[in-house]
Tab-separated table of C-alpha atoms in Angstrom:
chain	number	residue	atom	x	y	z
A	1	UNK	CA	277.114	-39.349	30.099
A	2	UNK	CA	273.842	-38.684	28.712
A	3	UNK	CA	273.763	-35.776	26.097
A	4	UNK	CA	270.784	-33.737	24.896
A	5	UNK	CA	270.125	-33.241	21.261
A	6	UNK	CA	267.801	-30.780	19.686
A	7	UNK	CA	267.032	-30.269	15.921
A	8	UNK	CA	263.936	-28.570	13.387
A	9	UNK	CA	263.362	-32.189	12.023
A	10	UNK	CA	263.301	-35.217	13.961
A	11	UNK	CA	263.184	-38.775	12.080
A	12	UNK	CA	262.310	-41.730	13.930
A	13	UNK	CA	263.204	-44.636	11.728
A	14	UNK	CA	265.584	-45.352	8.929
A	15	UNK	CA	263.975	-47.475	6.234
A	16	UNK	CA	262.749	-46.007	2.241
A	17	UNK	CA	260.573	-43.462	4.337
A	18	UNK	CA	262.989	-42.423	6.582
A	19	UNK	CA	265.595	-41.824	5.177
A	20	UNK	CA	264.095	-39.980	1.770
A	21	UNK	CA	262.443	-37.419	4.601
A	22	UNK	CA	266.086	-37.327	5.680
A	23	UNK	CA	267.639	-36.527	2.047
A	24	UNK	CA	264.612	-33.496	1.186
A	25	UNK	CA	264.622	-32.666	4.748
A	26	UNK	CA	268.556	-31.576	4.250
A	27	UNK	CA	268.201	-30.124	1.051
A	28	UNK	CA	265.724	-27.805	2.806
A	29	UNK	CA	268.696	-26.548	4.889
A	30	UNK	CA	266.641	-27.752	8.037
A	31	UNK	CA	269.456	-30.137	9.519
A	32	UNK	CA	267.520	-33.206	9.905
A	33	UNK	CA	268.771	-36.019	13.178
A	34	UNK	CA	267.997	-38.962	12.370
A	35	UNK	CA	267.452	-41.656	15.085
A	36	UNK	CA	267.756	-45.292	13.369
A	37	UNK	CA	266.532	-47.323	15.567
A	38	UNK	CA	267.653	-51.423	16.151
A	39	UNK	CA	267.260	-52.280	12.399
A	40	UNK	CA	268.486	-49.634	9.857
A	41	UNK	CA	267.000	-49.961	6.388
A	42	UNK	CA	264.182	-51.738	7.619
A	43	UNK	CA	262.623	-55.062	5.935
A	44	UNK	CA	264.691	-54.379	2.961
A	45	UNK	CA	267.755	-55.445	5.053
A	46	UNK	CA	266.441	-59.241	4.874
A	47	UNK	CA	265.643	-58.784	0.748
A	48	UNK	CA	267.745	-60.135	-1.787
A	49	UNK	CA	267.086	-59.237	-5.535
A	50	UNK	CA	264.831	-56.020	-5.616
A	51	UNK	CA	263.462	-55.339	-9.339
A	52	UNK	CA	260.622	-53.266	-8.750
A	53	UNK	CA	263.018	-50.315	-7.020
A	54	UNK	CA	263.013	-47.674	-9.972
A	55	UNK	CA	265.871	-46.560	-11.995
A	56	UNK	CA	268.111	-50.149	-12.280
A	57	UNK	CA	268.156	-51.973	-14.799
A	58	UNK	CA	269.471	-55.262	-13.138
A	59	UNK	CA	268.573	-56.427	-10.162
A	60	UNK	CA	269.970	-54.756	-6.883
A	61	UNK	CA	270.440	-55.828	-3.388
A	62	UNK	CA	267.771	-54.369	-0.385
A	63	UNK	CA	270.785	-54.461	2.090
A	64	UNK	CA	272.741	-51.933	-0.760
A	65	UNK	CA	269.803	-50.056	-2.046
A	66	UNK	CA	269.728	-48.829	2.074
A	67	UNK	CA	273.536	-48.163	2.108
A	68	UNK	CA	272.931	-45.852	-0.833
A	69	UNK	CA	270.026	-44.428	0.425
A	70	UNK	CA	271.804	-43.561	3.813
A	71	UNK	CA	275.241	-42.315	2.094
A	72	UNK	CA	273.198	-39.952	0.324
A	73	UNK	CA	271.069	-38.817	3.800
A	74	UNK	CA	274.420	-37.937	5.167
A	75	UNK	CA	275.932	-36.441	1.868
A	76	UNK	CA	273.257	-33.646	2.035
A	77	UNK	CA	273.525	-33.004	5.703
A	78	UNK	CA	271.904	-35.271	7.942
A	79	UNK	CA	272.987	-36.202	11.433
A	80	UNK	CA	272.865	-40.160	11.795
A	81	UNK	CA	272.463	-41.457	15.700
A	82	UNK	CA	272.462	-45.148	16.065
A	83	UNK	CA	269.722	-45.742	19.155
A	84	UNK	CA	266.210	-46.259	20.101
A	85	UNK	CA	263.351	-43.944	20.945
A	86	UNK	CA	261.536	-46.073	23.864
A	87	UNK	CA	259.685	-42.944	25.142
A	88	UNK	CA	258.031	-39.596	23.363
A	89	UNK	CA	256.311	-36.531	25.033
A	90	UNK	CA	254.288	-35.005	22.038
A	91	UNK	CA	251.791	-32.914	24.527
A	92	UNK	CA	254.315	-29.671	24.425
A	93	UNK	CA	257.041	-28.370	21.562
A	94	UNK	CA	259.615	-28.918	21.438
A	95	UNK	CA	258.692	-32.517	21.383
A	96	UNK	CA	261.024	-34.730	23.702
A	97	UNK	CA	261.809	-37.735	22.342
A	98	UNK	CA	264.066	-40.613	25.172
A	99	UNK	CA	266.707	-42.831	23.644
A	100	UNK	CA	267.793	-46.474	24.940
A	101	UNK	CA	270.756	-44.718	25.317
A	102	UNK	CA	269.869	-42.454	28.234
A	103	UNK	CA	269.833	-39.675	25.257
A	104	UNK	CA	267.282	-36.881	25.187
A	105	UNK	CA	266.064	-35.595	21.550
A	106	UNK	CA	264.268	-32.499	21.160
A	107	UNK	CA	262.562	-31.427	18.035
A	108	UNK	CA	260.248	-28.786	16.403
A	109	UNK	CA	259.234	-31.232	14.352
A	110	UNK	CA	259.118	-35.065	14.403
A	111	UNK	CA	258.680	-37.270	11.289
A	112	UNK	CA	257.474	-41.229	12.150
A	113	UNK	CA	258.946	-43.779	10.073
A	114	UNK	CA	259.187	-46.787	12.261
A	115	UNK	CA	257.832	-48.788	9.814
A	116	UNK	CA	256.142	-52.475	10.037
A	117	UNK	CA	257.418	-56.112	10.239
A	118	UNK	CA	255.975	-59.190	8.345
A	119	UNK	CA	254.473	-61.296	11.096
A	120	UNK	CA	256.159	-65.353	10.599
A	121	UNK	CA	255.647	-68.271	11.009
A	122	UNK	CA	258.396	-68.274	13.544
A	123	UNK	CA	260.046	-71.990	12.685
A	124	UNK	CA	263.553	-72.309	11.734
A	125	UNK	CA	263.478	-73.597	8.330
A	126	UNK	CA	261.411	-70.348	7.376
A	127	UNK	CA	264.385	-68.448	8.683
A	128	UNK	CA	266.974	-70.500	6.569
A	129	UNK	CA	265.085	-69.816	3.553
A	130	UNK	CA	264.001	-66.847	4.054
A	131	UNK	CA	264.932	-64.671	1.063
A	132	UNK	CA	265.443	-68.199	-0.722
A	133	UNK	CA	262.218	-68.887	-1.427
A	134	UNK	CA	260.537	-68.006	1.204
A	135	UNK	CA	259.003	-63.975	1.214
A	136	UNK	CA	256.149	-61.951	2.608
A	137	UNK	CA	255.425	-60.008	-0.274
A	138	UNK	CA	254.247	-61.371	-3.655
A	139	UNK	CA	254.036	-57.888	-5.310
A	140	UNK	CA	258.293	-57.647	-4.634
A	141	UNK	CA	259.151	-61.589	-5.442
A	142	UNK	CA	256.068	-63.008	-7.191
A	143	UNK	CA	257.785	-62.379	-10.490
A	144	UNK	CA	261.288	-65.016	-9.244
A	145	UNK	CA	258.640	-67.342	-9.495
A	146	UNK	CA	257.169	-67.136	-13.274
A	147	UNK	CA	256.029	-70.682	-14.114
A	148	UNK	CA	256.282	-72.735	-10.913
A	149	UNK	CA	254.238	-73.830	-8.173
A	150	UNK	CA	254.166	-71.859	-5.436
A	151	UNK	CA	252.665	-72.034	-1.392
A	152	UNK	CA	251.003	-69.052	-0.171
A	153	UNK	CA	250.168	-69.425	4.084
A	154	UNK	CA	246.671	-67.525	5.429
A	155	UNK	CA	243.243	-66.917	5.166
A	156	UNK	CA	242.572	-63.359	5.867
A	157	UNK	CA	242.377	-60.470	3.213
A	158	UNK	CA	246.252	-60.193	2.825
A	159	UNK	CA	246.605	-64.360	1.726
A	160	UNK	CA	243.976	-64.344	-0.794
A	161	UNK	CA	244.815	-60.873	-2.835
A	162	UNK	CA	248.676	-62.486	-2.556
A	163	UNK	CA	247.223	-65.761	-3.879
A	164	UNK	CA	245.250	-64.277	-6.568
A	165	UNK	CA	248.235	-61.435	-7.605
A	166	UNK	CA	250.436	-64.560	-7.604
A	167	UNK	CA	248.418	-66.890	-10.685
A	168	UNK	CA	249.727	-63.970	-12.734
A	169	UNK	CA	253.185	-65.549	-12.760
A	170	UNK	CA	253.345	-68.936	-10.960
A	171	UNK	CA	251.844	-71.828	-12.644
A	172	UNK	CA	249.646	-73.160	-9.663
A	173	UNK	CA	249.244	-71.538	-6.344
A	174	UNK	CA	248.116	-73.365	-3.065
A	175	UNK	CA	247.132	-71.743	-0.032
A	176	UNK	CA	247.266	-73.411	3.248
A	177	UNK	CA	245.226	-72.032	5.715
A	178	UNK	CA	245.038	-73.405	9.357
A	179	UNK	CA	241.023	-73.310	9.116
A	180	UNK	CA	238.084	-74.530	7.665
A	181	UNK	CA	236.847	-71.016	5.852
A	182	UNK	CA	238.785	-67.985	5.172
A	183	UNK	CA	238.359	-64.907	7.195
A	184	UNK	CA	238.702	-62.553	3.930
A	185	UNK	CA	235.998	-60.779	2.455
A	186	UNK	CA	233.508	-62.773	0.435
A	187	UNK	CA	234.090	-61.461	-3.035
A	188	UNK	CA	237.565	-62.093	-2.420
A	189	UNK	CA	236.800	-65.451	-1.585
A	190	UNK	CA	234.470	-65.980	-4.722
A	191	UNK	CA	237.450	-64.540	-6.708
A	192	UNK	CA	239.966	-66.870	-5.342
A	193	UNK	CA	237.620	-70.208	-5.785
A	194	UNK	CA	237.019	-69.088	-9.066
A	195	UNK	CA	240.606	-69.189	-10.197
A	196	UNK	CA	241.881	-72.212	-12.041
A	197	UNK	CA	245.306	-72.083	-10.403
A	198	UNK	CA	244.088	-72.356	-7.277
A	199	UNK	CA	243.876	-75.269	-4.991
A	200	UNK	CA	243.111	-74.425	-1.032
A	201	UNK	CA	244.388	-77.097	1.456
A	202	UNK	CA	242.495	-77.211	4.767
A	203	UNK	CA	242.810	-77.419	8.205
A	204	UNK	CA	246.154	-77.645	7.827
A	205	UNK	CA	249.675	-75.703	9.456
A	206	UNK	CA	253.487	-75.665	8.232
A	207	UNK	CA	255.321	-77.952	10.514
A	208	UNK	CA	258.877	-77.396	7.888
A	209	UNK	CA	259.616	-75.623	5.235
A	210	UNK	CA	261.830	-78.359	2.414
A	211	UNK	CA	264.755	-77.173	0.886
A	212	UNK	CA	267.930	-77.801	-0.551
A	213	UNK	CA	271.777	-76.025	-1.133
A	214	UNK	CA	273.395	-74.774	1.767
A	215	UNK	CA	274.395	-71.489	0.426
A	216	UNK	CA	277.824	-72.196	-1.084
A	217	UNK	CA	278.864	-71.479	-4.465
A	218	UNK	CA	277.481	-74.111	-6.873
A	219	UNK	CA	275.247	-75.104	-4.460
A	220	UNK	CA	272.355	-72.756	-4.285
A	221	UNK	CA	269.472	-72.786	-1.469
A	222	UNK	CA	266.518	-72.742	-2.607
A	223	UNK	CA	263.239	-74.075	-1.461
A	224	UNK	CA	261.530	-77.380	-3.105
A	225	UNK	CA	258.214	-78.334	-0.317
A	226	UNK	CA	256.456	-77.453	2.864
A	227	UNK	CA	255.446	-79.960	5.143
A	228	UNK	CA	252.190	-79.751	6.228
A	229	UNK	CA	249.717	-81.577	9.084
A	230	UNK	CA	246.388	-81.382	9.194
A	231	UNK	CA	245.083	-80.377	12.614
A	232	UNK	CA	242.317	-82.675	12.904
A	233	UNK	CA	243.570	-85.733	11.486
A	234	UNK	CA	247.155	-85.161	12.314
A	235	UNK	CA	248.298	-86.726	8.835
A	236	UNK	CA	251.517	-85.055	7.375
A	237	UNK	CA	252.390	-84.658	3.887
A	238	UNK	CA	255.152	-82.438	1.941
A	239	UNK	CA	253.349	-80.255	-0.635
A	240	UNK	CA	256.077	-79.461	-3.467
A	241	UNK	CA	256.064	-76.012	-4.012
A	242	UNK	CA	259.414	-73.920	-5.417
A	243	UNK	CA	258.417	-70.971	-2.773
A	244	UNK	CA	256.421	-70.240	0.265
A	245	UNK	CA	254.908	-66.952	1.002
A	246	UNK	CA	253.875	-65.859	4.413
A	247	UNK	CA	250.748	-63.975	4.677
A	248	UNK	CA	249.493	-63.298	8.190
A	249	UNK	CA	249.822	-59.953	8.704
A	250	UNK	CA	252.077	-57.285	9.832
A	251	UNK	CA	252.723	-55.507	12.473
A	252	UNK	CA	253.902	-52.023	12.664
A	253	UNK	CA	256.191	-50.635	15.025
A	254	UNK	CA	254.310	-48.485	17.090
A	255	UNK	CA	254.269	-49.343	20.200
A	256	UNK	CA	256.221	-46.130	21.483
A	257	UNK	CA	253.442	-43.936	19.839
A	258	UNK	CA	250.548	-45.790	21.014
A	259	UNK	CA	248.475	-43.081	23.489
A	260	UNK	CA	250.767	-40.098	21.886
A	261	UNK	CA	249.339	-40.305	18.570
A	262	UNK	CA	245.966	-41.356	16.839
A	263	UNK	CA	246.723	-44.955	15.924
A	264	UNK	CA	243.338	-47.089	13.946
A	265	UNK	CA	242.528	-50.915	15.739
A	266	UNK	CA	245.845	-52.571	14.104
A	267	UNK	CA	248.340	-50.084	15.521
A	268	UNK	CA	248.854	-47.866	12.261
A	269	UNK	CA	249.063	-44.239	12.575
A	270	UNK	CA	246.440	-42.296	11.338
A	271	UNK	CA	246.789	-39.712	9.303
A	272	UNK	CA	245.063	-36.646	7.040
A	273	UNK	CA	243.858	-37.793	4.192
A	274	UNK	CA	246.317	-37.004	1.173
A	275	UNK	CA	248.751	-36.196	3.859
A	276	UNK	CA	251.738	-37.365	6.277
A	277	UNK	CA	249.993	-35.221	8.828
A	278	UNK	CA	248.968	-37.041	12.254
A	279	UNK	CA	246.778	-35.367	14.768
A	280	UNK	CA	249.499	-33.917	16.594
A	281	UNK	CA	250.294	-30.726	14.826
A	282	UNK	CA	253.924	-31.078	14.227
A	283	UNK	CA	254.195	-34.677	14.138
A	284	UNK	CA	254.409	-36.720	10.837
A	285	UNK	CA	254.218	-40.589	9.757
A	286	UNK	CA	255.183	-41.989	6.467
A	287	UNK	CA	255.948	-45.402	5.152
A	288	UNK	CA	254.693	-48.409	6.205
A	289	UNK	CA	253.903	-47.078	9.907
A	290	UNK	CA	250.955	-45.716	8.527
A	291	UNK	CA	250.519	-47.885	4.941
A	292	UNK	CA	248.393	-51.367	5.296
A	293	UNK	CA	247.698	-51.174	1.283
A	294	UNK	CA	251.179	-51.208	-0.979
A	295	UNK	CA	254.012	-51.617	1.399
A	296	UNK	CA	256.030	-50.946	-1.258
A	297	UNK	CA	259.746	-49.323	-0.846
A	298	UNK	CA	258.957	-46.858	-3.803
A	299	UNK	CA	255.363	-46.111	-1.796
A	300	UNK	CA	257.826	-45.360	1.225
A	301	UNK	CA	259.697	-43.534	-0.278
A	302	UNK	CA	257.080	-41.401	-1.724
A	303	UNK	CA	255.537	-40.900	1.801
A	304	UNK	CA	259.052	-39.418	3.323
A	305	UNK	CA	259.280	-37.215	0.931
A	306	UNK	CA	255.676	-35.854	1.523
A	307	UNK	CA	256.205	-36.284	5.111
A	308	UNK	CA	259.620	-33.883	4.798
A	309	UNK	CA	258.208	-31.468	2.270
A	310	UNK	CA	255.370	-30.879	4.550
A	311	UNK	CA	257.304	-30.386	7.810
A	312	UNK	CA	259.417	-27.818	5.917
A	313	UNK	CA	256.271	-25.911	4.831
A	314	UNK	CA	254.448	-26.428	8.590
A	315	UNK	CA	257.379	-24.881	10.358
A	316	UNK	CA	257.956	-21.765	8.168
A	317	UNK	CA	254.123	-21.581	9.025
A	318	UNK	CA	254.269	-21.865	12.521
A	319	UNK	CA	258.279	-20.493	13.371
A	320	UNK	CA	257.975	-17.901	16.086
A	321	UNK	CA	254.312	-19.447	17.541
A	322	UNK	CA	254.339	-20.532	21.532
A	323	UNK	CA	253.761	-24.185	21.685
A	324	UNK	CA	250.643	-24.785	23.606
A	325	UNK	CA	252.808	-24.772	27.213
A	326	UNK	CA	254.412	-21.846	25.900
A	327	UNK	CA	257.805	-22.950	25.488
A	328	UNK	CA	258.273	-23.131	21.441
């Protein structure tokens, strides 16, 4: 039968964001729920060897690094509730957040952390090898990849900065892009023809992604081509590269929020500047729900602690006030 849940501190999300609101947010003695929606940990769930994550040494897992980080959410007091917020009500506090479940969540306060999904290129072999060679974020893997050739796939902004961060560690990069000119900024472009290590291919899609191993001990997977047609001649070719990364965008996951919160032209949430804070006093958005630039899971991170710290600080500020329909 459907229940109704309220608490001070509402998180909507559970990846680096989430659930580092969730850890400060119980330390604060403010009793955090946390609703983790259809994918808990987030992209880091479908990452392998994470060096960039501070404070280890070796390499870690994603999949663990979001164990730990939830363990230590629910060591300090947070309430963990496995559903999915399909409708909010953000016009009157307490907010009222719907679950899938038929579940009602109220909340003073509510912190966003829905985070954002790589867009792919949605073949089969990309899913195979994804994490094997295939990635959508040269700033986490780009270093796996010191002294080979690598495959980077777009033309906007986000392909070339990946293809120029990457000739700092692979030994030639080429981009394929399914056009005749790039749709990234010119200077970027100048950069990126400018670059030794760089060889553009044309007019030109992923129809497979080549590989090898199938995952069994002694018998690695791991990429070795992508095979590639050119859209106007229809001539195929495989391109050997030792990884692929996709670069077409991302989409964040805020399709719940759209109307209820200031969201820019790609569907981030808008916030203060320096701040977590959206335009609905009360309401807060950290990670990559709100972050086009780094998409980092130390950036995340960061961002739900901000996000936490400053709900604690607006509702000692505001504890006592009528909401605007008088029902705080």
């Amino acid at each position: 039968m459907p229940s109704t849940h309220h608490t001070k501190v509402l998180i909507i999300g559970a990846g680096p964001a989430g659930y580092t609101a969730a850890i400060y947010a119980a330390r604060a003695n403010l009793q955090p729920l946390m609703v983790q929606g259809m994918q808990p940990g987030g992209q880091l769930m479908i990452t392998t060897d994470v060096e960039n994550y501070p404070g280890f040494a070796d390499p870690i897992q994603g999949p663990w690094l979001m164990e730990q980080m939830q363990k230590q959410a629910e060591h300090v007091g947070t309430k963990m509730v496995f559903d999915l917020i399909t409708d909010v009500d953000f016009s009157q506090r307490p907010f009222v957040c719907k679950g899938d479940s038929g579940d009602t969540y109220t909340a003073d306060s509510v912190i966003i952390a829905t985070g954002a999904q790589a867009r792919w290129l949605g073949i089969s072999s990309e899913e195979i090898y994804r994490g094997f060679g295939v990635s959508a974020c040269a700033t986490c893997d780009g270093f796996f990849f010191r002294g080979k050739e690598i495959a980077v796939i777009g033309g906007g902004n986000s392909a070339v900065e990946e293809a120029l961060y990457l000739t700092n560690h692979a030994s030639k990069v080429t981009v394929i892009h399914r056009r005749d000119s790039f749709r990234a900024e010119r200077i970027m472009q100048d950069r990126l023809f400018r670059n030794p290590k760089i060889e553009v291919v044309w007019d030109s899609v992923v129809e497979e992604i080549v590989g090898e191993g199938d995952g069994s001990l002694g018998n690695p997977r791991g990429v070795t081509g992508v095979r590639v047609k050119n859209v106007k001649s229809g001539e195929e070719r495989v391109i050997p590269v030792a990884g692929v990364f996709v670069a077409i965008g991302h989409v964040p996951a805020t399709a719940v929020f759209q109307g209820k919160v200031e969201t820019d032209s790609e569907g981030y949430v808008v916030t203060a500047p320096d701040s977590t804070a959206t335009n609905v006093p009360g309401v807060f958005a950290a990670g990559d729900v709100k972050d086009k630039i780094y998409r980092q899971a130390v950036t995340a991170a960061g961002m739900g602690c901000m996000a936490a710290l400053e709900a604690e600080r607006w509702l000692a500020h505001h504890e006592g006030e009528p909401s605007p329909a008088g029902n705080w």
